[in-house]
XYZ file of C-alpha atoms in Angstrom:
591
model
C -0.310 -0.232 -0.233
C 1.291 3.595 -0.669
C 1.044 5.953 2.223
C -1.846 7.550 -0.098
C -3.972 4.414 0.246
C -2.806 3.601 4.391
C -4.432 6.922 5.046
C -7.450 6.489 3.107
C -7.900 3.222 4.373
C -7.073 4.642 8.120
C -10.531 7.288 6.782
C -12.318 4.309 5.870
C -12.238 2.623 9.449
C -13.002 6.028 11.067
C -16.248 6.238 9.330
C -17.324 3.166 9.980
C -16.965 3.552 13.761
C -18.255 7.323 13.421
C -14.534 9.092 14.574
C -13.768 12.574 13.507
C -9.947 12.522 14.365
C -7.233 10.045 14.887
C -4.430 10.412 16.720
C -1.214 8.245 16.314
C 1.490 8.676 18.950
C 5.207 7.791 18.966
C 4.825 5.245 21.562
C 4.479 1.991 22.790
C 2.880 0.181 25.702
C 6.044 1.226 27.683
C 6.111 4.858 26.933
C 9.685 4.405 25.407
C 11.779 7.318 23.155
C 13.201 4.360 20.586
C 10.609 1.604 19.665
C 10.676 -1.797 18.788
C 10.181 -2.331 15.120
C 6.631 -3.370 16.233
C 5.501 -0.263 17.319
C 6.723 2.316 14.344
C 2.966 3.235 13.202
C 4.380 6.672 12.176
C 6.820 5.202 9.802
C 4.188 2.914 8.742
C 1.769 5.129 7.904
C 3.871 8.396 6.839
C 6.805 7.527 5.790
C 8.616 9.975 8.870
C 11.177 8.239 10.865
C 12.505 11.088 13.384
C 12.095 9.943 17.064
C 9.831 12.636 17.909
C 6.327 13.508 16.232
C 2.123 12.849 16.592
C -0.102 11.972 13.551
C -3.153 13.574 13.650
C -6.278 12.484 11.045
C -9.484 13.827 10.474
C -11.294 13.554 7.008
C -10.200 16.855 5.539
C -6.841 16.662 6.972
C -3.913 14.607 7.622
C -0.748 16.437 10.054
C 2.892 15.466 11.608
C 3.488 17.775 14.570
C 7.218 17.575 15.444
C 9.633 20.083 16.640
C 12.279 22.147 14.646
C 14.951 19.363 15.055
C 13.153 17.581 12.122
C 11.457 20.133 9.888
C 13.286 19.634 6.900
C 13.152 16.169 6.997
C 9.548 16.005 7.890
C 9.289 18.294 5.080
C 10.931 15.637 2.590
C 9.594 12.246 4.171
C 6.417 13.552 4.118
C 6.093 14.802 0.169
C 2.994 13.038 -1.445
C 1.710 11.086 1.650
C -1.056 13.207 2.328
C 0.074 14.488 5.138
C 1.332 17.956 6.247
C 4.204 19.223 8.382
C 2.745 21.044 11.581
C 5.910 22.861 13.425
C 5.971 22.676 16.978
C 6.326 26.266 18.109
C 7.195 24.737 21.830
C 9.256 21.417 22.052
C 7.353 18.198 23.463
C 4.510 19.940 23.909
C 0.786 18.662 22.351
C 0.088 21.766 20.351
C -2.792 19.162 18.450
C -4.746 19.417 21.499
C -5.691 22.984 21.360
C -6.241 22.177 17.307
C -8.616 19.739 17.531
C -11.428 22.150 18.856
C -11.107 24.536 16.198
C -11.561 21.951 13.512
C -14.203 19.970 15.138
C -18.118 20.324 16.017
C -19.296 19.341 19.272
C -20.490 15.984 19.300
C -17.265 14.828 18.048
C -15.194 12.055 19.057
C -11.430 11.722 18.949
C -9.551 8.561 19.359
C -6.654 7.018 20.666
C -5.029 3.658 21.293
C -4.785 4.530 25.140
C -1.704 2.211 25.564
C -0.148 4.161 23.498
C -0.284 7.735 25.313
C 0.535 8.274 28.597
C -1.927 8.519 32.081
C -0.443 12.235 32.156
C -1.424 13.191 28.099
C -4.346 11.089 27.952
C -6.006 12.974 31.175
C -4.694 15.989 29.367
C -6.743 15.397 26.298
C -9.519 14.351 27.937
C -10.325 16.907 29.777
C -9.825 19.964 27.464
C -11.475 18.045 24.702
C -14.448 16.944 26.701
C -14.852 20.880 27.894
C -15.800 21.271 24.063
C -18.473 18.638 24.319
C -15.771 16.260 22.049
C -15.743 12.726 23.095
C -12.113 10.379 23.446
C -12.227 6.860 22.388
C -9.914 4.333 22.775
C -9.660 2.734 19.445
C -6.638 1.051 17.572
C -7.051 0.960 13.809
C -3.063 0.645 12.995
C -3.358 -2.817 14.044
C -6.031 -3.202 11.344
C -4.566 -1.606 8.310
C -0.959 -2.938 9.294
C -1.802 -5.902 7.767
C 2.201 -7.477 7.251
C 3.002 -5.836 10.859
C 5.983 -7.922 12.288
C 5.547 -9.121 15.535
C 6.969 -8.308 18.999
C 10.792 -8.818 19.119
C 12.334 -12.043 21.279
C 16.065 -11.575 21.601
C 17.601 -12.636 24.532
C 17.881 -11.150 27.914
C 20.353 -11.346 30.400
C 21.604 -10.210 33.644
C 24.401 -8.279 34.436
C 26.303 -9.050 37.612
C 26.483 -7.567 40.710
C 30.510 -6.709 40.281
C 29.263 -5.104 37.050
C 26.339 -2.918 38.621
C 27.713 -2.293 42.003
C 24.243 -3.470 43.513
C 22.555 -6.498 43.923
C 19.007 -6.953 42.430
C 17.536 -7.074 46.099
C 18.908 -4.314 47.270
C 17.687 -2.362 44.503
C 14.497 -3.050 45.416
C 14.952 -2.532 49.072
C 15.699 1.310 47.931
C 12.557 1.496 46.196
C 10.280 0.107 48.841
C 11.427 2.629 50.861
C 10.582 5.178 48.432
C 7.604 3.623 48.378
C 6.876 3.601 52.080
C 7.929 7.284 52.227
C 4.847 8.019 50.047
C 2.387 6.051 51.597
C 2.368 3.351 48.955
C 1.641 -0.410 48.895
C 2.213 -1.170 45.004
C 4.247 0.002 42.487
C 3.619 -0.518 38.200
C 6.694 0.080 36.624
C 6.465 0.028 32.616
C 9.485 2.185 31.844
C 12.328 -0.566 30.036
C 14.833 0.813 31.436
C 13.590 1.781 34.934
C 13.043 -2.014 34.583
C 16.473 -2.927 33.380
C 18.427 -1.168 36.389
C 16.228 -2.719 39.122
C 16.614 -6.433 37.588
C 20.366 -5.744 36.189
C 18.290 -7.157 33.516
C 19.762 -5.613 29.654
C 18.326 -7.118 26.637
C 17.963 -6.274 22.574
C 15.046 -5.796 21.635
C 15.293 -1.779 20.988
C 17.547 -0.820 18.795
C 20.620 1.368 20.185
C 19.258 0.942 23.591
C 19.467 -2.758 25.896
C 16.529 -2.936 27.278
C 14.436 -5.769 26.887
C 10.654 -5.844 26.860
C 9.298 -6.634 29.957
C 6.878 -4.706 33.460
C 7.473 -4.897 36.916
C 5.054 -4.690 39.515
C 6.221 -4.485 43.340
C 3.379 -5.284 45.768
C 3.919 -6.027 49.733
C 4.463 -9.558 49.345
C 6.657 -9.869 45.788
C 7.973 -8.485 43.440
C 6.466 -9.349 39.954
C 8.475 -9.382 36.360
C 6.610 -9.790 33.519
C 8.738 -11.038 30.427
C 9.028 -14.009 27.877
C 10.552 -16.094 30.007
C 12.043 -17.907 26.781
C 14.221 -14.785 26.542
C 16.193 -15.902 29.858
C 18.791 -18.479 30.477
C 17.703 -21.160 33.181
C 20.736 -19.607 35.282
C 19.421 -15.930 35.231
C 15.929 -17.197 36.220
C 17.276 -19.074 39.526
C 19.055 -15.657 40.449
C 16.196 -13.963 39.879
C 14.415 -16.279 41.981
C 16.895 -16.401 44.743
C 17.242 -12.427 44.686
C 13.286 -12.341 45.577
C 11.923 -11.762 41.589
C 8.992 -13.870 40.630
C 8.645 -14.571 36.711
C 5.057 -14.384 35.262
C 4.267 -14.133 31.032
C 4.709 -10.779 29.714
C 0.951 -10.466 28.743
C -0.232 -11.068 32.342
C 0.503 -7.882 33.315
C -2.990 -6.540 32.838
C -4.478 -9.343 34.484
C -2.139 -8.400 37.567
C -3.464 -5.024 37.583
C -7.242 -5.878 37.403
C -6.853 -8.127 40.586
C -5.328 -5.798 43.020
C -7.030 -4.790 46.296
C -10.048 -2.132 45.479
C -8.593 0.193 48.066
C -4.972 0.056 47.757
C -2.359 2.578 47.505
C -0.470 2.320 43.971
C 3.114 4.359 43.094
C 2.967 5.378 39.352
C 4.771 7.481 36.752
C 2.135 9.002 35.126
C 4.514 9.821 32.209
C 6.133 6.981 32.157
C 2.787 4.694 32.631
C 0.008 4.037 29.839
C -3.177 5.364 30.096
C -4.345 1.931 29.224
C -3.231 -0.077 32.111
C -4.197 2.983 34.357
C -7.522 1.879 33.708
C -7.281 -1.466 34.634
C -6.324 0.107 38.165
C -9.126 -0.585 40.629
C -11.294 2.933 40.918
C -10.980 3.273 44.650
C -7.329 2.713 44.734
C -5.562 6.047 45.793
C -3.055 6.780 43.053
C 0.039 8.455 44.144
C 1.984 10.086 41.358
C 5.542 10.849 40.983
C 8.493 10.354 38.870
C 9.361 6.337 39.254
C 12.044 6.068 42.544
C 14.347 4.106 40.200
C 14.257 7.247 38.008
C 16.244 9.231 40.861
C 18.237 5.955 41.970
C 19.701 5.181 38.407
C 20.318 8.646 37.944
C 22.496 8.390 40.404
C 26.066 6.560 39.445
C 27.382 4.585 42.297
C 30.993 3.877 42.538
C 31.437 0.691 40.547
C 29.163 1.909 37.795
C 31.507 4.957 37.456
C 34.603 3.276 37.809
C 33.450 1.450 34.774
C 32.380 4.116 33.333
C 35.749 5.643 32.847
C 37.029 2.344 31.249
C 34.350 3.067 28.590
C 35.503 6.487 27.779
C 38.949 4.892 27.418
C 37.918 2.386 24.947
C 35.703 5.311 23.006
C 38.547 7.634 23.272
C 41.110 5.157 21.858
C 38.219 4.594 18.816
C 37.792 7.717 18.389
C 41.749 8.962 17.905
C 41.802 6.025 15.175
C 38.875 7.560 13.192
C 39.719 11.096 13.058
C 43.348 10.229 12.176
C 42.186 8.081 9.424
C 39.577 10.609 8.044
C 42.664 13.344 7.950
C 44.772 10.181 6.271
C 42.595 9.486 4.020
C 40.481 12.582 2.714
C 41.452 13.552 -0.600
C 43.160 10.455 -1.641
C 39.871 8.355 -1.699
C 36.015 8.488 -1.844
C 34.780 9.424 1.988
C 30.615 10.228 2.240
C 28.799 10.882 5.162
C 27.688 7.002 5.355
C 31.413 5.499 4.631
C 32.202 7.734 7.423
C 29.981 7.256 10.026
C 30.618 2.843 8.977
C 34.100 3.310 9.742
C 33.475 5.071 13.034
C 31.526 1.823 13.753
C 34.520 -0.319 13.019
C 36.874 1.328 15.178
C 34.464 0.851 18.183
C 33.751 -2.707 17.522
C 36.874 -3.355 17.756
C 36.934 -2.420 21.288
C 36.882 -5.141 23.950
C 33.921 -4.280 25.801
C 31.809 -2.857 22.536
C 27.870 -4.479 22.528
C 26.552 -2.029 20.127
C 25.810 1.835 19.359
C 24.112 4.089 21.475
C 21.714 5.709 18.677
C 21.843 6.066 15.293
C 25.229 8.231 14.429
C 24.672 11.392 12.860
C 27.142 12.195 10.309
C 26.781 15.456 8.559
C 28.808 17.481 6.280
C 28.094 21.123 5.063
C 24.056 21.650 4.998
C 23.486 18.268 6.588
C 25.183 19.240 9.670
C 22.829 22.135 10.181
C 20.138 19.485 10.709
C 20.334 18.728 14.416
C 19.015 14.987 14.051
C 20.486 14.181 10.576
C 20.118 10.746 9.988
C 22.333 10.196 6.474
C 20.600 8.054 3.804
C 21.944 6.896 0.356
C 19.522 9.677 -1.262
C 21.225 12.283 1.393
C 24.737 10.959 1.399
C 27.271 13.386 1.096
C 30.756 13.120 -0.446
C 33.130 14.759 2.328
C 35.057 16.946 -0.110
C 36.100 20.409 -0.872
C 35.859 22.994 2.022
C 33.524 22.854 4.897
C 32.486 21.483 8.686
C 31.812 17.670 9.219
C 29.757 16.923 12.189
C 29.386 13.004 13.828
C 27.266 12.940 16.624
C 27.770 8.932 17.378
C 27.911 6.886 20.814
C 28.535 3.299 21.767
C 27.226 0.661 24.328
C 29.695 -1.236 26.158
C 29.540 -3.269 28.944
C 31.171 -0.589 30.923
C 28.753 2.157 30.182
C 27.132 4.610 27.788
C 28.777 7.093 25.454
C 27.711 10.001 23.349
C 29.807 12.767 21.545
C 29.548 15.376 19.009
C 32.515 16.313 17.193
C 33.264 18.941 14.435
C 36.515 18.706 11.945
C 37.203 21.479 9.619
C 37.844 20.168 6.053
C 39.616 22.113 3.394
C 39.226 25.992 3.759
C 37.245 27.074 6.519
C 35.038 30.790 6.979
C 35.827 33.329 9.765
C 32.002 33.084 10.186
C 32.805 28.878 10.195
C 35.314 29.782 12.939
C 33.432 32.100 15.216
C 30.847 29.490 15.316
C 32.939 27.034 16.307
C 34.503 28.929 19.002
C 31.284 30.222 20.506
C 29.632 26.756 20.788
C 33.339 25.920 22.311
C 32.718 28.755 24.876
C 29.504 27.020 25.850
C 30.887 24.137 26.619
C 33.481 25.329 28.439
C 31.716 27.732 30.722
C 29.038 24.713 31.469
C 31.854 22.853 32.236
C 34.273 24.122 34.328
C 31.024 25.060 35.928
C 30.843 25.370 40.144
C 27.658 26.124 41.558
C 25.678 25.354 45.192
C 23.510 22.385 45.735
C 20.164 22.948 44.669
C 21.288 24.180 41.040
C 18.721 23.519 38.814
C 19.056 21.866 35.174
C 17.906 25.894 33.760
C 20.200 27.529 35.544
C 22.963 25.796 34.391
C 21.473 25.858 30.580
C 21.242 29.763 30.591
C 25.251 29.733 31.574
C 26.011 27.625 28.281
C 24.061 29.221 25.742
C 25.028 32.831 27.475
C 28.203 32.945 24.989
C 25.852 32.657 22.465
C 23.313 34.803 23.241
C 25.990 37.844 23.854
C 26.125 37.200 19.965
C 22.001 36.915 19.553
C 22.193 33.275 18.676
C 20.285 30.423 20.110
C 19.644 26.512 19.457
C 16.558 24.783 19.721
C 17.269 21.888 21.243
C 17.971 21.307 25.003
C 21.622 21.889 26.300
C 22.278 18.396 27.734
C 20.825 15.019 29.149
C 20.992 12.059 31.902
C 22.871 8.990 30.499
C 22.397 5.773 31.591
C 24.826 3.280 32.485
C 25.052 0.854 30.103
C 21.360 1.915 28.946
C 19.382 4.715 27.210
C 21.150 7.470 26.171
C 18.712 9.748 27.017
C 17.752 9.274 31.006
C 16.361 11.345 33.384
C 15.534 12.901 35.882
C 18.216 15.586 35.023
C 18.261 17.507 32.183
C 19.916 21.010 31.064
C 17.325 22.723 28.875
C 15.311 25.777 29.543
C 12.597 24.257 30.690
C 11.565 24.921 34.488
C 12.185 21.254 36.172
C 12.664 21.228 39.556
C 14.884 18.512 39.686
C 18.485 19.696 41.244
C 21.840 18.339 40.176
C 22.970 15.847 42.311
C 26.397 13.743 42.631
C 26.759 10.835 40.272
C 24.716 12.204 37.933
C 26.381 11.727 34.183
C 25.154 14.379 32.116
C 25.995 15.999 28.604
C 26.682 19.094 28.075
C 26.052 19.542 24.338
C 25.325 23.577 22.811
C 25.402 23.872 18.712
C 24.464 27.020 15.940
C 22.623 25.520 13.177
C 22.540 27.989 9.985
C 20.223 26.122 7.825
C 21.834 25.013 4.108
C 24.981 26.354 5.013
C 26.752 24.482 8.397
C 26.300 23.192 11.759
C 28.657 23.182 14.893
C 27.555 21.066 17.984
C 30.642 20.114 20.427
C 29.462 17.478 23.061
C 31.461 15.983 26.197
C 29.656 13.924 29.293
C 30.219 15.000 31.967
C 30.130 13.789 36.250
C 28.540 15.965 38.598
C 30.895 16.049 41.425
C 31.401 17.384 45.434
C 33.569 20.684 45.392
C 34.033 22.001 48.864
C 31.334 23.406 51.365
C 31.966 27.158 52.945
C 29.993 29.294 55.141
C 27.723 29.917 52.325
C 26.961 25.980 51.876
C 27.716 22.836 49.702
C 28.888 23.376 46.143
C 28.752 20.850 43.233
C 31.159 20.860 39.919
C 31.570 18.746 36.901
C 33.910 16.678 36.391
C 34.367 16.044 32.263
C 34.677 12.081 31.652
C 34.356 11.920 27.664
C 37.978 11.436 26.188
C 38.484 12.736 22.660
C 40.839 15.623 21.447
C 38.856 19.400 20.502
C 40.125 20.085 17.238
C 42.207 23.761 17.879
C 42.822 24.525 14.333
C 39.489 26.646 13.865
C 39.486 28.602 17.053
C 39.187 32.118 17.114
C 41.667 32.813 19.598
C 40.040 36.784 20.676
C 36.647 35.289 21.088
C 38.159 32.786 24.042
C 39.127 34.562 28.066
C 42.404 33.395 29.287
C 40.442 30.963 31.541
C 38.431 29.289 28.472
C 42.054 28.835 26.787
C 43.512 27.043 29.819
C 40.317 25.080 30.237
C 40.963 24.015 26.479
C 44.806 23.455 26.938
C 44.208 21.306 30.113
C 41.294 18.896 28.612
C 43.323 18.308 25.596
C 46.107 17.331 27.875
C 44.591 15.234 29.953
C 42.782 13.228 26.589
C 46.628 12.658 25.587
C 47.850 12.131 29.087
C 45.200 9.091 29.253
C 44.851 7.503 26.120
C 48.902 7.396 24.924
C 49.118 4.348 26.671
C 47.019 2.668 24.518
C 47.657 3.629 21.072
C 50.328 2.953 18.970
C 53.280 5.198 18.658
C 52.345 6.378 15.552
C 48.848 7.045 16.645
C 50.465 8.453 19.821
C 52.281 11.080 17.697
C 49.477 12.528 15.634
C 47.511 12.705 18.755
C 50.110 14.777 20.632
C 49.823 17.209 17.627
C 45.975 17.713 18.009
C 46.299 18.508 21.761
C 49.047 20.762 21.312
C 48.084 23.813 23.326
C 47.880 26.876 21.952
């Protein structure tokens, strides 16, 4: 079927059931950011492959609501599909909720699959639409139209041992139970895959780039239930789970378990990471205690074992990156290198590392104009040769048994312009200002965000994405609870949090610059004014200095840069060949 035919098929089903608008979110029952193929409904229906977006279909209009990261991509991919791009004004907001009452009459019906929308969002939709006398209905039309849909993933899952995780499963369960008790909760439903993975020291391959397995968890006063396809686990892992106080149940049985809960139970759920469909199965008399999953907070604070392992992952990643950039410099102009082949070569160097498991996300490999697309995905059609003059941006990361990495670097190719040099230097200033920051306990991400953006704001420049996100320990490359962005998120930074710092400048159809490191929040000391924190940079890859406009850097910023590059050389040099070491030494030479 063509996309036009699929759209018509959906509209025919809407007509048959008197549905006036149908919402298709980018989600699965676990409210995941990255989806198993079975749940990639938006690519199936519209051809759009970005990781964030929502389709809304009426009989007269079909639109994709997405944010500025994907505007160019969406405009290209939606051509001839029957869908139009609707540009979000505020990223990550459901602006279609306010749009629907303007195009629907009173008495209309809006539908969506309740298993694929969060509790918080579904309640927001219902409240706003029902005020306008528009009904909301639970419908799944995608399953009817998607006749060749792939099944649920059945990849093997496994447990990582306590020596790698730093805590046993039972110890983590005790930590979660303690938080539940503080909140007056008896039960706790966990749907988010990374939270389940952390709690049970469980890893899998059900989702590209994220080492997670499809599973739900339910903590009760009597037991801990893990809902998972048992065939994914080895017999020894099943025995370990049992020894740690975990009982296994079939994946599909989570719905029945919720319907059988005691009537007046007190249950803790995360309304932003739990589907409305599961929420509706809870007893009507149940007391719902809402908040961020306790495991999300606990997972965000890396223990000393995890931190030690993360440092090992950074060493391996740094070696791979050094070899890649040396190869790139040695071969540019001598053989044809494209965005695609460069990304493949980088993946090869990572795969040579002993503890490498896979990539942590789809590599962003963009030259000149393609680098101006923050979430660019190279395809056979868009692939450009890296030749001539310009900037090559590569945002990439790896999953290692020791941890997860995420890094962005920009390399000059040929001769670059003064504007490119200035943009590069201003972005570097933003990275440095965030990285060397010393701040009091209680500081939130939005406060740090403004400090990182200030060097750009001084030149009337801004960027449309967040400045930083949390990073998992051999888990999702994006995790909470902390972030560095303009949103007024009431989450203070604490020691043990690993976060990216990644300011950028994007000039459409010209070039893009983003420089990204991962940092660890650490104690800095105390004074009569309280306790203070700082960031320790974990990423180990040189920052190219050939494009820097030194006049834009302060002495403190220049000192930070030179010290950082020296640290990179000192730590990576013992792991490199003599030739590689000499090359890296030149790249790290102070300026």
